[in-house]
Amino acid sequence: MGSFAPANNTYIDIDYLKTLPREQLNSGYSELLKIALIDSKPLWTELLTFEYNDIVNKPDIIAEAVRLKDAIVQQDLYEENIRKKLNFGHTIGHAIESYSIMHGKNPLLHGDAVAIGMICETWISNKVCGLSDALTAEIIDKVVVSSGKYKLNVDKAELLRMMRNDKKNSGSRINFTLLADVGDARIDQTFSEELIFEALNYYFYL
Ligand SMILES: [Zn+2]
């Protein structure tokens, strides 16, 4: 509701998680992949060792993801600097989510849109931020296997307008959080809009 306060405690009910339908579990899992990608190579390496649906049997991993996110938020409550790392996948992801709510009969869940955003933004990270070819392939492969592949019928110009209107931007520049490495996110990255189109095309033909 627009007010900011750090949480005293975070409770995760594993039994409840086990009752969730596959698509909801999937959607939440995207955020777990994201926190590993931006902040923890050890967590990412661990996530590569099992399938996404096994996460309900890994409470320690969920707790670790919560701790990592909490540590970032505690350091930057008002999103002035390092909290922007959490926006990885969300610049393109939010626009796709909004677009699908406005245009689709079955709108994408948040995490599904973020998964698409992470794939596109990983591809861009490889082009502008020095993310290696091997890691780019590893990340995209893991996200696709975990989240599936969606038909992306979007008006790219409208999508770009939505990105420009995002609260994350300063002025007319679209700000991205990109990866230089797993666990090494770079905030406030800008580049040509042409590259955003190319990333969407990459996803389309994936
Ligand atoms: Zn999110």
mmCIF file of N, CA, C and O in Angstrom, residues 33-42 44 72 82 84-86 88 121-122 125-126 128-132 135 139 176-189:
data_model
loop_
_atom_site.group_PDB
_atom_site.id
_atom_site.type_symbol
_atom_site.label_atom_id
_atom_site.label_comp_id
_atom_site.label_asym_id
_atom_site.label_seq_id
_atom_site.Cartn_x
_atom_site.Cartn_y
_atom_site.Cartn_z
ATOM 1 N N LEU A 33 14.985 -18.725 -8.995
ATOM 2 C CA LEU A 33 16.092 -18.741 -9.962
ATOM 3 C C LEU A 33 16.725 -17.360 -10.034
ATOM 4 O O LEU A 33 17.943 -17.215 -10.081
ATOM 5 N N LYS A 34 15.863 -16.332 -10.017
ATOM 6 C CA LYS A 34 16.370 -14.960 -10.151
ATOM 7 C C LYS A 34 17.313 -14.598 -9.006
ATOM 8 O O LYS A 34 18.396 -14.055 -9.246
ATOM 9 N N ILE A 35 16.913 -14.898 -7.769
ATOM 10 C CA ILE A 35 17.742 -14.488 -6.628
ATOM 11 C C ILE A 35 19.107 -15.178 -6.699
ATOM 12 O O ILE A 35 20.142 -14.583 -6.385
ATOM 13 N N ALA A 36 19.121 -16.447 -7.150
ATOM 14 C CA ALA A 36 20.409 -17.135 -7.309
ATOM 15 C C ALA A 36 21.243 -16.450 -8.391
ATOM 16 O O ALA A 36 22.430 -16.196 -8.205
ATOM 17 N N LEU A 37 20.608 -16.129 -9.514
ATOM 18 C CA LEU A 37 21.351 -15.529 -10.628
ATOM 19 C C LEU A 37 21.971 -14.188 -10.266
ATOM 20 O O LEU A 37 23.089 -13.884 -10.651
ATOM 21 N N ILE A 38 21.253 -13.378 -9.495
ATOM 22 C CA ILE A 38 21.777 -12.034 -9.201
ATOM 23 C C ILE A 38 22.724 -12.024 -8.012
ATOM 24 O O ILE A 38 23.506 -11.106 -7.852
ATOM 25 N N ASP A 39 22.665 -13.058 -7.160
ATOM 26 C CA ASP A 39 23.336 -12.901 -5.873
ATOM 27 C C ASP A 39 24.139 -14.093 -5.370
ATOM 28 O O ASP A 39 24.904 -13.945 -4.427
ATOM 29 N N SER A 40 23.978 -15.289 -5.949
ATOM 30 C CA SER A 40 24.644 -16.428 -5.321
ATOM 31 C C SER A 40 24.958 -17.560 -6.300
ATOM 32 O O SER A 40 24.078 -18.335 -6.674
ATOM 33 N N LYS A 41 26.212 -17.645 -6.678
ATOM 34 C CA LYS A 41 26.632 -18.749 -7.541
ATOM 35 C C LYS A 41 26.448 -20.103 -6.846
ATOM 36 O O LYS A 41 25.991 -21.058 -7.485
ATOM 37 N N PRO A 42 26.778 -20.223 -5.530
ATOM 38 C CA PRO A 42 26.556 -21.524 -4.874
ATOM 39 C C PRO A 42 25.088 -21.970 -4.936
ATOM 40 O O PRO A 42 24.809 -23.151 -5.181
ATOM 41 N N TRP A 44 22.878 -21.091 -7.204
ATOM 42 C CA TRP A 44 22.603 -21.439 -8.603
ATOM 43 C C TRP A 44 23.113 -22.844 -8.919
ATOM 44 O O TRP A 44 22.413 -23.661 -9.527
ATOM 45 N N ILE A 72 19.378 -8.114 0.828
ATOM 46 C CA ILE A 72 19.416 -7.032 -0.170
ATOM 47 C C ILE A 72 18.431 -5.925 0.212
ATOM 48 O O ILE A 72 18.761 -4.737 0.220
ATOM 49 N N ILE A 82 21.359 -1.072 -4.540
ATOM 50 C CA ILE A 82 21.519 -2.514 -4.792
ATOM 51 C C ILE A 82 20.198 -3.279 -4.880
ATOM 52 O O ILE A 82 20.141 -4.350 -5.467
ATOM 53 N N LYS A 84 17.916 -2.631 -6.730
ATOM 54 C CA LYS A 84 17.579 -2.696 -8.162
ATOM 55 C C LYS A 84 18.024 -4.023 -8.778
ATOM 56 O O LYS A 84 17.545 -4.404 -9.839
ATOM 57 N N LYS A 85 18.972 -4.708 -8.114
ATOM 58 C CA LYS A 85 19.382 -6.028 -8.619
ATOM 59 C C LYS A 85 18.176 -6.956 -8.766
ATOM 60 O O LYS A 85 18.132 -7.809 -9.638
ATOM 61 N N LEU A 86 17.204 -6.790 -7.838
ATOM 62 C CA LEU A 86 16.031 -7.676 -7.839
ATOM 63 C C LEU A 86 15.186 -7.495 -9.097
ATOM 64 O O LEU A 86 14.301 -8.296 -9.365
ATOM 65 N N PHE A 88 16.184 -7.823 -12.080
ATOM 66 C CA PHE A 88 16.614 -8.650 -13.213
ATOM 67 C C PHE A 88 15.424 -9.464 -13.751
ATOM 68 O O PHE A 88 14.691 -10.091 -12.980
ATOM 69 N N GLU A 121 16.735 -10.986 -21.044
ATOM 70 C CA GLU A 121 17.748 -10.144 -20.411
ATOM 71 C C GLU A 121 19.075 -10.895 -20.217
ATOM 72 O O GLU A 121 20.138 -10.280 -20.141
ATOM 73 N N THR A 122 19.021 -12.216 -20.152
ATOM 74 C CA THR A 122 20.258 -13.010 -20.149
ATOM 75 C C THR A 122 20.921 -12.898 -21.523
ATOM 76 O O THR A 122 22.132 -12.703 -21.641
ATOM 77 N N SER A 125 22.473 -9.634 -21.679
ATOM 78 C CA SER A 125 23.668 -9.611 -20.818
ATOM 79 C C SER A 125 24.881 -10.151 -21.562
ATOM 80 O O SER A 125 26.001 -9.658 -21.419
ATOM 81 N N ASN A 126 24.649 -11.178 -22.371
ATOM 82 C CA ASN A 126 25.709 -11.765 -23.175
ATOM 83 C C ASN A 126 26.239 -10.765 -24.208
ATOM 84 O O ASN A 126 27.438 -10.715 -24.488
ATOM 85 N N VAL A 128 25.975 -7.253 -24.012
ATOM 86 C CA VAL A 128 26.475 -5.947 -23.544
ATOM 87 C C VAL A 128 27.192 -5.983 -22.191
ATOM 88 O O VAL A 128 27.785 -5.001 -21.788
ATOM 89 N N CYS A 129 27.105 -7.103 -21.476
ATOM 90 C CA CYS A 129 27.616 -7.080 -20.109
ATOM 91 C C CYS A 129 28.698 -8.140 -19.852
ATOM 92 O O CYS A 129 29.110 -8.351 -18.722
ATOM 93 N N GLY A 130 29.125 -8.810 -20.916
ATOM 94 C CA GLY A 130 30.226 -9.750 -20.780
ATOM 95 C C GLY A 130 29.860 -11.109 -20.195
ATOM 96 O O GLY A 130 30.757 -11.880 -19.830
ATOM 97 N N LEU A 131 28.566 -11.413 -20.102
ATOM 98 C CA LEU A 131 28.178 -12.750 -19.624
ATOM 99 C C LEU A 131 28.652 -13.787 -20.651
ATOM 100 O O LEU A 131 28.385 -13.641 -21.849
ATOM 101 N N SER A 132 29.346 -14.819 -20.183
ATOM 102 C CA SER A 132 29.967 -15.775 -21.121
ATOM 103 C C SER A 132 28.917 -16.554 -21.918
ATOM 104 O O SER A 132 27.777 -16.714 -21.479
ATOM 105 N N LEU A 135 27.685 -19.654 -19.854
ATOM 106 C CA LEU A 135 26.705 -19.353 -18.808
ATOM 107 C C LEU A 135 25.371 -18.918 -19.406
ATOM 108 O O LEU A 135 24.304 -19.264 -18.900
ATOM 109 N N ILE A 139 22.005 -20.760 -18.344
ATOM 110 C CA ILE A 139 20.895 -20.047 -17.693
ATOM 111 C C ILE A 139 19.612 -20.188 -18.509
ATOM 112 O O ILE A 139 18.559 -20.543 -17.990
ATOM 113 N N PHE A 176 17.964 -1.302 -17.127
ATOM 114 C CA PHE A 176 17.965 -2.762 -16.948
ATOM 115 C C PHE A 176 18.945 -3.173 -15.856
ATOM 116 O O PHE A 176 19.938 -2.490 -15.617
ATOM 117 N N THR A 177 18.652 -4.300 -15.233
ATOM 118 C CA THR A 177 19.639 -4.979 -14.405
ATOM 119 C C THR A 177 20.113 -6.178 -15.213
ATOM 120 O O THR A 177 19.294 -6.999 -15.649
ATOM 121 N N LEU A 178 21.413 -6.250 -15.460
ATOM 122 C CA LEU A 178 21.949 -7.345 -16.276
ATOM 123 C C LEU A 178 22.967 -8.147 -15.488
ATOM 124 O O LEU A 178 23.360 -7.760 -14.382
ATOM 125 N N LEU A 179 23.395 -9.269 -16.063
ATOM 126 C CA LEU A 179 24.360 -10.144 -15.391
ATOM 127 C C LEU A 179 25.715 -10.076 -16.086
ATOM 128 O O LEU A 179 25.799 -10.234 -17.303
ATOM 129 N N ALA A 180 26.777 -9.851 -15.306
ATOM 130 C CA ALA A 180 28.129 -9.983 -15.839
ATOM 131 C C ALA A 180 28.607 -11.420 -15.597
ATOM 132 O O ALA A 180 29.469 -11.938 -16.303
ATOM 133 N N ASP A 181 28.009 -12.036 -14.570
ATOM 134 C CA ASP A 181 28.338 -13.412 -14.194
ATOM 135 C C ASP A 181 27.160 -13.891 -13.336
ATOM 136 O O ASP A 181 26.338 -13.077 -12.911
ATOM 137 N N VAL A 182 27.103 -15.176 -13.057
ATOM 138 C CA VAL A 182 26.107 -15.628 -12.090
ATOM 139 C C VAL A 182 26.536 -15.100 -10.721
ATOM 140 O O VAL A 182 27.691 -15.257 -10.321
ATOM 141 N N GLY A 183 25.610 -14.421 -10.026
ATOM 142 C CA GLY A 183 25.933 -13.831 -8.729
ATOM 143 C C GLY A 183 26.534 -12.439 -8.830
ATOM 144 O O GLY A 183 26.902 -11.844 -7.824
ATOM 145 N N ASP A 184 26.636 -11.913 -10.059
ATOM 146 C CA ASP A 184 27.220 -10.583 -10.263
ATOM 147 C C ASP A 184 26.302 -9.760 -11.170
ATOM 148 O O ASP A 184 26.461 -9.740 -12.395
ATOM 149 N N ALA A 185 25.314 -9.105 -10.541
ATOM 150 C CA ALA A 185 24.338 -8.308 -11.300
ATOM 151 C C ALA A 185 24.795 -6.863 -11.380
ATOM 152 O O ALA A 185 25.385 -6.337 -10.439
ATOM 153 N N ARG A 186 24.542 -6.239 -12.526
ATOM 154 C CA ARG A 186 24.901 -4.832 -12.738
ATOM 155 C C ARG A 186 23.626 -4.014 -12.948
ATOM 156 O O ARG A 186 22.849 -4.305 -13.869
ATOM 157 N N ILE A 187 23.441 -2.985 -12.090
ATOM 158 C CA ILE A 187 22.215 -2.191 -12.175
ATOM 159 C C ILE A 187 22.385 -1.013 -13.142
ATOM 160 O O ILE A 187 23.502 -0.700 -13.553
ATOM 161 N N ASP A 188 21.255 -0.390 -13.488
ATOM 162 C CA ASP A 188 21.229 0.828 -14.316
ATOM 163 C C ASP A 188 21.948 0.682 -15.653
ATOM 164 O O ASP A 188 22.702 1.557 -16.084
ATOM 165 N N GLN A 189 21.731 -0.440 -16.317
ATOM 166 C CA GLN A 189 22.319 -0.662 -17.636
ATOM 167 C C GLN A 189 21.371 -0.141 -18.712
ATOM 168 O O GLN A 189 20.168 -0.410 -18.669
#
